Amino acid sequence: MLAGCYVERKKLQDGKNKLKQLLEQLEAECKREQLGKSQLLQASYNILGHHKGHLVDCWLSDADLPILVRYFQALDSPLDVLDLRSNRITDQGTKHLLLLLQPRRALFISINLQENYISPQGIRLLATGMEGMGYSIVIQDGRVEATDTSGRVLIVDVSNNKDAAALVFTPSSVKLAKVKTLKPASVSKPGR
């Protein structure tokens, strides 16, 4: 009986230590994400009037990509290069990135997605999506080279990515609150 209690105590202690380690990792990720979002705000301001989007190490996740896509689509002139290295983009984010790569409306000549969390399966999803849009695709060493019908070449560098299982926390899309519009109360004219 005493040996059984010792084994249970050991399991609880190990579980406690593992939870403590996960909490410390989560706190560190939270601090880095806050710093990354500050860098993102500064970088988005610096993009205006330039031809290069430098959003390296801004802790962008798949949940941030729909907003980022709308931002780039709203720019007055397209960028030549979008550098998204060292963020938290996974296979799930490739569907949003495809919105930026449509032929005749492609906003970039080169996108750098190195050091994210896109697996070989995600690279295939990206290449298949681009091929479905009419691009001729060549995949070599983690680079997807796509040529549209006019001969314009688009390069997406997805080399040197990491395993998504290493992420402690994977952000999900934030659901925005619905805003109710109130109808004005009926107003009667004075004297009636």
Short mmCIF file of C-alpha atoms in Angstrom, two decimals:
data_model
loop_
_atom_site.label_atom_id
_atom_site.label_comp_id
_atom_site.label_asym_id
_atom_site.label_seq_id
_atom_site.Cartn_x
_atom_site.Cartn_y
_atom_site.Cartn_z
CA MET A 1 0.00 0.00 0.00
CA LEU A 2 2.82 2.39 0.87
CA ALA A 3 4.55 1.60 -2.43
CA GLY A 4 1.31 2.37 -4.31
CA CYS A 5 1.06 5.75 -2.56
CA TYR A 6 4.66 6.52 -3.50
CA VAL A 7 3.99 5.67 -7.16
CA GLU A 8 0.87 7.90 -7.19
CA ARG A 9 2.80 10.74 -5.52
CA LYS A 10 5.57 10.38 -8.13
CA LYS A 11 3.01 10.54 -10.98
CA LEU A 12 1.43 13.65 -9.47
CA GLN A 13 4.82 15.31 -9.00
CA ASP A 14 5.81 14.52 -12.61
CA GLY A 15 2.48 15.88 -13.86
CA LYS A 16 2.95 19.03 -11.79
CA ASN A 17 6.46 19.55 -13.19
CA LYS A 18 5.22 19.04 -16.75
CA LEU A 19 2.39 21.55 -16.23
CA LYS A 20 4.84 24.03 -14.71
CA GLN A 21 7.12 23.68 -17.75
CA LEU A 22 4.19 24.15 -20.16
CA LEU A 23 3.05 27.23 -18.24
CA GLU A 24 6.54 28.72 -18.43
CA GLN A 25 6.66 28.05 -22.19
CA LEU A 26 3.22 29.59 -22.62
CA GLU A 27 4.26 32.71 -20.68
CA ALA A 28 7.39 33.05 -22.82
CA GLU A 29 5.33 32.65 -26.01
CA CYS A 30 2.85 35.25 -24.78
CA LYS A 31 5.62 37.78 -24.17
CA ARG A 32 7.19 37.10 -27.57
CA GLU A 33 3.79 37.39 -29.25
CA GLN A 34 3.18 40.77 -27.61
CA LEU A 35 6.55 41.99 -28.85
CA GLY A 36 5.81 40.56 -32.30
CA LYS A 37 2.48 42.37 -32.52
CA SER A 38 4.21 45.65 -31.68
CA GLN A 39 6.71 44.96 -34.46
CA LEU A 40 3.79 44.16 -36.78
CA LEU A 41 2.17 47.50 -36.11
CA GLN A 42 5.43 49.33 -36.84
CA ALA A 43 6.11 47.23 -39.94
CA SER A 44 2.62 47.80 -41.36
CA TYR A 45 3.21 51.54 -41.07
CA ASN A 46 6.62 51.21 -42.78
CA ILE A 47 5.14 49.24 -45.71
CA LEU A 48 3.13 52.20 -46.95
CA GLY A 49 4.84 53.71 -49.99
CA HIS A 50 7.43 50.93 -50.27
CA HIS A 51 7.64 47.85 -52.45
CA LYS A 52 8.67 45.37 -49.76
CA GLY A 53 6.64 43.99 -46.87
CA HIS A 54 9.04 43.04 -44.09
CA LEU A 55 6.99 41.20 -41.44
CA VAL A 56 9.70 38.97 -40.00
CA ASP A 57 9.31 37.57 -36.48
CA CYS A 58 5.98 39.30 -35.84
CA TRP A 59 4.42 36.12 -34.42
CA LEU A 60 1.77 36.09 -37.11
CA SER A 61 -0.44 33.03 -36.94
CA ASP A 62 -3.05 31.50 -39.21
CA ALA A 63 -5.70 33.47 -37.31
CA ASP A 64 -4.01 36.75 -38.33
CA LEU A 65 -3.83 35.96 -42.04
CA PRO A 66 -7.40 36.92 -43.10
CA ILE A 67 -6.82 40.42 -41.71
CA LEU A 68 -3.38 40.60 -43.31
CA VAL A 69 -4.84 39.52 -46.68
CA ARG A 70 -7.42 42.32 -46.54
CA TYR A 71 -4.68 44.79 -45.59
CA PHE A 72 -2.50 43.88 -48.59
CA GLN A 73 -5.47 43.85 -50.95
CA ALA A 74 -6.32 47.39 -49.83
CA LEU A 75 -2.85 48.83 -50.55
CA ASP A 76 -2.69 51.36 -53.38
CA SER A 77 0.16 49.59 -55.17
CA PRO A 78 1.28 45.96 -54.98
CA LEU A 79 4.47 44.97 -53.20
CA ASP A 80 7.29 43.15 -54.97
CA VAL A 81 8.36 41.09 -51.96
CA LEU A 82 6.54 39.87 -48.86
CA ASP A 83 8.85 38.53 -46.16
CA LEU A 84 6.95 36.46 -43.57
CA ARG A 85 9.92 34.55 -42.14
CA SER A 86 9.94 33.33 -38.54
CA ASN A 87 6.24 33.55 -37.80
CA ARG A 88 3.71 30.92 -36.69
CA ILE A 89 2.05 30.15 -40.01
CA THR A 90 1.00 26.50 -40.44
CA ASP A 91 -0.61 24.38 -43.15
CA GLN A 92 -3.97 25.91 -42.21
CA GLY A 93 -2.75 29.36 -43.28
CA THR A 94 -1.91 28.34 -46.84
CA LYS A 95 -5.54 28.77 -47.95
CA HIS A 96 -5.40 32.43 -46.91
CA LEU A 97 -2.05 32.98 -48.62
CA LEU A 98 -3.52 31.66 -51.87
CA LEU A 99 -5.86 34.68 -51.91
CA LEU A 100 -2.78 36.87 -52.40
CA LEU A 101 -1.44 34.80 -55.29
CA GLN A 102 -4.27 34.84 -57.81
CA PRO A 103 -3.04 35.43 -61.39
CA ARG A 104 -3.52 38.93 -62.79
CA ARG A 105 -4.13 40.10 -59.22
CA ALA A 106 -1.05 38.61 -57.59
CA LEU A 107 0.24 41.19 -55.18
CA PHE A 108 3.82 39.90 -54.99
CA ILE A 109 6.68 38.55 -57.07
CA SER A 110 8.26 36.76 -54.11
CA ILE A 111 6.97 35.52 -50.74
CA ASN A 112 9.38 34.22 -48.11
CA LEU A 113 7.76 31.75 -45.69
CA GLN A 114 10.94 30.25 -44.23
CA GLU A 115 11.09 29.24 -40.55
CA ASN A 116 7.34 28.89 -40.11
CA TYR A 117 5.47 25.67 -39.35
CA ILE A 118 4.40 24.58 -42.84
CA SER A 119 4.82 20.85 -43.43
CA PRO A 120 5.57 19.13 -46.75
CA GLN A 121 1.80 18.49 -46.94
CA GLY A 122 1.21 22.25 -46.60
CA ILE A 123 3.69 22.94 -49.40
CA ARG A 124 1.77 20.49 -51.59
CA LEU A 125 -1.52 22.23 -50.68
CA LEU A 126 -0.02 25.57 -51.63
CA ALA A 127 1.37 24.25 -54.92
CA THR A 128 -1.88 22.45 -55.78
CA GLY A 129 -3.89 25.61 -55.07
CA MET A 130 -1.58 27.66 -57.28
CA GLU A 131 -1.76 25.04 -60.02
CA GLY A 132 -5.56 25.17 -59.78
CA MET A 133 -5.35 28.91 -60.48
CA GLY A 134 -3.56 28.25 -63.77
CA TYR A 135 0.08 28.54 -62.74
CA SER A 136 2.71 26.14 -64.07
CA ILE A 137 4.45 24.83 -60.96
CA VAL A 138 8.01 23.69 -60.24
CA ILE A 139 8.86 22.64 -56.67
CA GLN A 140 12.54 22.45 -55.80
CA ASP A 141 14.27 22.50 -52.40
CA GLY A 142 11.25 23.97 -50.61
CA ARG A 143 10.71 26.67 -53.22
CA VAL A 144 7.58 26.82 -55.32
CA GLU A 145 8.20 28.58 -58.62
CA ALA A 146 4.96 29.42 -60.39
CA THR A 147 4.66 30.86 -63.88
CA ASP A 148 1.37 32.35 -65.05
CA THR A 149 0.12 32.39 -68.64
CA SER A 150 1.80 35.75 -69.31
CA GLY A 151 5.20 34.36 -68.28
CA ARG A 152 5.38 36.23 -64.98
CA VAL A 153 7.23 34.17 -62.35
CA LEU A 154 6.17 34.07 -58.71
CA ILE A 155 8.48 32.51 -56.11
CA VAL A 156 7.23 31.18 -52.77
CA ASP A 157 10.08 30.04 -50.51
CA VAL A 158 8.82 27.53 -47.95
CA SER A 159 12.18 25.98 -47.05
CA ASN A 160 13.53 25.52 -43.52
CA ASN A 161 10.16 25.13 -41.82
CA LYS A 162 9.67 23.61 -38.37
CA ASP A 163 7.39 20.93 -36.93
CA ALA A 164 4.05 22.42 -35.85
CA ALA A 165 3.93 19.98 -32.92
CA ALA A 166 6.53 22.22 -31.23
CA LEU A 167 3.92 24.96 -30.77
CA VAL A 168 2.59 25.13 -27.21
CA PHE A 169 -0.41 27.28 -28.16
CA THR A 170 -2.06 27.57 -31.54
CA PRO A 171 -4.20 30.71 -31.80
CA SER A 172 -7.63 30.47 -33.36
CA SER A 173 -9.66 33.11 -35.09
CA VAL A 174 -11.17 35.67 -32.81
CA LYS A 175 -14.90 35.96 -33.27
CA LEU A 176 -15.86 39.57 -33.48
CA ALA A 177 -18.83 40.70 -31.47
CA LYS A 178 -21.94 41.43 -33.45
CA VAL A 179 -22.94 45.04 -33.31
CA LYS A 180 -26.62 45.74 -33.10
CA THR A 181 -27.89 48.81 -34.84
CA LEU A 182 -30.57 50.51 -32.89
CA LYS A 183 -33.47 52.07 -34.66
CA PRO A 184 -34.09 55.62 -33.58
CA ALA A 185 -37.14 56.10 -31.44
CA SER A 186 -39.99 57.83 -33.16
CA VAL A 187 -39.82 61.54 -32.64
CA SER A 188 -42.90 63.67 -32.58
CA LYS A 189 -42.90 67.33 -33.46
CA PRO A 190 -43.52 69.78 -30.65
CA GLY A 191 -47.03 71.14 -30.47
CA ARG A 192 -48.78 68.06 -31.76
#
